[in-house]
Short mmCIF file of C-alpha atoms in Angstrom, two decimals:
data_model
loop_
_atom_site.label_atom_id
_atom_site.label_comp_id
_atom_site.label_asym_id
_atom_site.label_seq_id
_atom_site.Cartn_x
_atom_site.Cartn_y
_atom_site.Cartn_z
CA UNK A 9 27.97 -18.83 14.45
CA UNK A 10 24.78 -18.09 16.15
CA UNK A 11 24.68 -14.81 15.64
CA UNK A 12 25.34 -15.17 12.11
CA UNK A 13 22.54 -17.26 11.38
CA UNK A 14 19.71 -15.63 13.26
CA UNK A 15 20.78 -12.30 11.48
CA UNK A 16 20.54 -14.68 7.64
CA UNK A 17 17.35 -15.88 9.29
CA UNK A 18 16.26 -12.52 9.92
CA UNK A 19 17.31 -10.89 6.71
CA UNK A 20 15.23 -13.96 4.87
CA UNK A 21 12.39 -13.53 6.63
CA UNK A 22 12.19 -9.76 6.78
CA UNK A 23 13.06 -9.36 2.46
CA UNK A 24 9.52 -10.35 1.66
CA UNK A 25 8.25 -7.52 3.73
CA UNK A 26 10.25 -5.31 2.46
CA UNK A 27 9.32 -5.58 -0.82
CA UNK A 28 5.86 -4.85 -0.09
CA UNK A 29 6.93 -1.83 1.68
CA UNK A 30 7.48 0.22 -1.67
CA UNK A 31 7.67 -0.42 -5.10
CA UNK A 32 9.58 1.54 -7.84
CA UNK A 33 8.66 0.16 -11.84
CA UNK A 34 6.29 0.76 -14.39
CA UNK A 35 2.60 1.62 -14.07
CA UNK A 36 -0.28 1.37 -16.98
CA UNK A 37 -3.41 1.98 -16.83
CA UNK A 38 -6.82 -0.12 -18.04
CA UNK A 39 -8.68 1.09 -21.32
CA UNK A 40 -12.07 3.62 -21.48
CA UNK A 41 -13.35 0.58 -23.32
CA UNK A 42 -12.70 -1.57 -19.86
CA UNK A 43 -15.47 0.23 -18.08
CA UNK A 44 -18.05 -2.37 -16.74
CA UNK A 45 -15.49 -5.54 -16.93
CA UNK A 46 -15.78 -7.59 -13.92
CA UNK A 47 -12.33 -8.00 -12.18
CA UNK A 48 -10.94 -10.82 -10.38
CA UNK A 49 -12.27 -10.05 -6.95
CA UNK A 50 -15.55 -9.57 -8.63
CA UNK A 51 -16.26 -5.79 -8.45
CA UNK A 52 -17.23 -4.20 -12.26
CA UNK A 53 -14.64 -1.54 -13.22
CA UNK A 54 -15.58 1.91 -13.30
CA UNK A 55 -13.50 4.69 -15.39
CA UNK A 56 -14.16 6.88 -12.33
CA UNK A 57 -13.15 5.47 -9.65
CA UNK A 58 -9.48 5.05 -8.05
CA UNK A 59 -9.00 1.47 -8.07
CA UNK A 60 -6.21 -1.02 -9.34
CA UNK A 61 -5.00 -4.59 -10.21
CA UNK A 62 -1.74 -5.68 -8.16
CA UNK A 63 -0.19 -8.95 -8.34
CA UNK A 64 0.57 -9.38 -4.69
CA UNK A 65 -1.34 -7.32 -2.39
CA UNK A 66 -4.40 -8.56 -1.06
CA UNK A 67 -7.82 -7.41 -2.19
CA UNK A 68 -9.44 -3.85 -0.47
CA UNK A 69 -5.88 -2.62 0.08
CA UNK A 70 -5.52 0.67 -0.18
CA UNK A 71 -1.83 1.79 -2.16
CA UNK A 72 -0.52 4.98 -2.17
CA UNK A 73 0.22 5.53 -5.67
CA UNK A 74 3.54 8.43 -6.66
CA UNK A 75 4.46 10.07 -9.53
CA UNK A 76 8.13 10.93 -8.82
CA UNK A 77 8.46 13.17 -12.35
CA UNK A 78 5.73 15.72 -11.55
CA UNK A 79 5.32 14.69 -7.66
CA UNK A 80 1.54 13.69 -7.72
CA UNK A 81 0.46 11.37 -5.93
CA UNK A 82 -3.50 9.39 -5.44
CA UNK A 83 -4.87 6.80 -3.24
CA UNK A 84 -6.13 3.57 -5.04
CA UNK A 85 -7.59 0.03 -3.92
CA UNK A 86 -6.63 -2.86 -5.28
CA UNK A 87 -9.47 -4.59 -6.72
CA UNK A 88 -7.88 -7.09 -9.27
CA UNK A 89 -4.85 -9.21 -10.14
CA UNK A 90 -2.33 -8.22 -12.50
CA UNK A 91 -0.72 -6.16 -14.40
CA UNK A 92 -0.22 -9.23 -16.79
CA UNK A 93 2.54 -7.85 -19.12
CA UNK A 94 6.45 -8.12 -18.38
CA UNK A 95 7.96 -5.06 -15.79
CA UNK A 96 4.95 -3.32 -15.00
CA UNK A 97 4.02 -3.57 -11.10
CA UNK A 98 0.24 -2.16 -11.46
CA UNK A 99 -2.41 -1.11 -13.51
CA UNK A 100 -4.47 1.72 -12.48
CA UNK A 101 -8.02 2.85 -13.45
CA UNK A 102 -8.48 6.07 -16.53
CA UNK A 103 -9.15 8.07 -13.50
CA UNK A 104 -6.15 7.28 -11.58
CA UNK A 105 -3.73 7.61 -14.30
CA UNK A 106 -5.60 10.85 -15.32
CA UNK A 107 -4.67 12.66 -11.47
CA UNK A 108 -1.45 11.23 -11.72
CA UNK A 109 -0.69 12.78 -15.22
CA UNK A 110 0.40 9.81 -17.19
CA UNK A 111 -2.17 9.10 -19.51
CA UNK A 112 -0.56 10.71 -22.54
CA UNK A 113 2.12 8.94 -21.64
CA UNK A 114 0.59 5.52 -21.26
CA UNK A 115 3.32 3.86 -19.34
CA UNK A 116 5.31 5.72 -16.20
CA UNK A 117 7.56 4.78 -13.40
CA UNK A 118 5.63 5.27 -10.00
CA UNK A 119 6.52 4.43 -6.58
CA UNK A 120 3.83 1.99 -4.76
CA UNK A 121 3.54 1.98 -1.24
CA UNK A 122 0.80 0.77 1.42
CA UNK A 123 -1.24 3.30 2.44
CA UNK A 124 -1.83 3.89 5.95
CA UNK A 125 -4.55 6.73 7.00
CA UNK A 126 -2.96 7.64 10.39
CA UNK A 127 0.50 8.15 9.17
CA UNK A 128 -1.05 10.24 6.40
CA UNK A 129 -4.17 12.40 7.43
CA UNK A 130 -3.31 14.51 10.99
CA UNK A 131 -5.84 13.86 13.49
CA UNK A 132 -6.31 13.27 17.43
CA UNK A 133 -5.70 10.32 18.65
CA UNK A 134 -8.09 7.48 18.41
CA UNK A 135 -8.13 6.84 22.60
CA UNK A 136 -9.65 10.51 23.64
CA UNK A 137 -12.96 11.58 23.75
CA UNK A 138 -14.61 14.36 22.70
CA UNK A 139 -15.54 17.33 24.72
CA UNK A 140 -19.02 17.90 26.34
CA UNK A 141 -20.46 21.15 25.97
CA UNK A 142 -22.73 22.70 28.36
CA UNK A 143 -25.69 24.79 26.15
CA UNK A 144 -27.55 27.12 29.38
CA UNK A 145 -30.89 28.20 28.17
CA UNK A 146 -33.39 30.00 30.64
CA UNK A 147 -36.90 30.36 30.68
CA UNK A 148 -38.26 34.30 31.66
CA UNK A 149 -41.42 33.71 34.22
CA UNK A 150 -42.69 36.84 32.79
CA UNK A 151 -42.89 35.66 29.26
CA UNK A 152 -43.19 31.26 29.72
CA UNK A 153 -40.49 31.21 26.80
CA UNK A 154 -37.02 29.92 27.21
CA UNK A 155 -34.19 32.22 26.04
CA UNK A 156 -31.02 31.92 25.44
CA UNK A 157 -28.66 34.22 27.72
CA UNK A 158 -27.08 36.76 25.26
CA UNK A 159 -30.74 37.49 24.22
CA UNK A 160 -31.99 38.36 28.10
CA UNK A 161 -29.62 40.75 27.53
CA UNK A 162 -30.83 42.77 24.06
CA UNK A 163 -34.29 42.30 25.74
CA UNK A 164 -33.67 44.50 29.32
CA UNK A 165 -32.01 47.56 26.78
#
């Protein structure tokens, strides 16, 4: 009995999360004549730049954004609340919808995910350091300059 309701406790708990894990539904994107509209977090819209209104993630978040029919995909922040229309999940800016190749067809299913940077761009590890490098440069007493080694060289041929 126990076990049954920590596992219904767990699977209640854990569905919200999940649903913010990815998304599958409809995406749309705002107007040319939208440019310059002040959104709901405040920011003005720009055509340009790869931005978005979602209903439930918080403000700055960066989504990872997929076309599954050509397999495109773009990075956009959510800067305002919506889409306000019946089965679409987000709204994207004319630039966004223009990488992702839907703007001819106005509406398309995407998948919408969280975007996180280190599961996504391959780089060292946060914890190591980089390496020091040791430059030699030495100074002729013959000519009061300093000069790099594989110069002393050309210079005695």
């Amino acid at each position: 009995m126990a076990a049954c309701l920590c596992l219904s406790i767990f699977t209640v708990l854990m569905l919200p999360m999940a649903s913010h894990a990815q998304q599958k539904g409809k995406a749309s994107y705002y107007s040319r004549r939208a440019n310059g509209a002040r959104t709901s977090s405040g920011v003005r819209l720009n055509n340009d730049s790869l931005v978005c209104a979602h209903k439930m993630h918080p403000f700055g978040t960066l989504l990872l954004v997929k076309n599954p029919a050509n397999g495109k995909e773009v990075v956009v922040k959510v800067i305002d609340r919506g889409p306000h229309v019946r089965g679409r999940i987000i709204d994207l800016s004319y630039e966004a919808a223009r990488r992702l190749g839907i703007l001819a067809a106005g509406v398309a299913m995407v998948e919408v995910s969280v975007y996180d940077p280190d599961l996504h761009v391959p780089m060292r590890p946060k914890d190591q350091s980089m390496p020091e490098l040791e430059l030699e440069m030495t100074a002729e007493k013959d000519e009061g300059d300093i000069t790099p080694e594989w110069q002393k060289d050309k210079k005695a041929k």
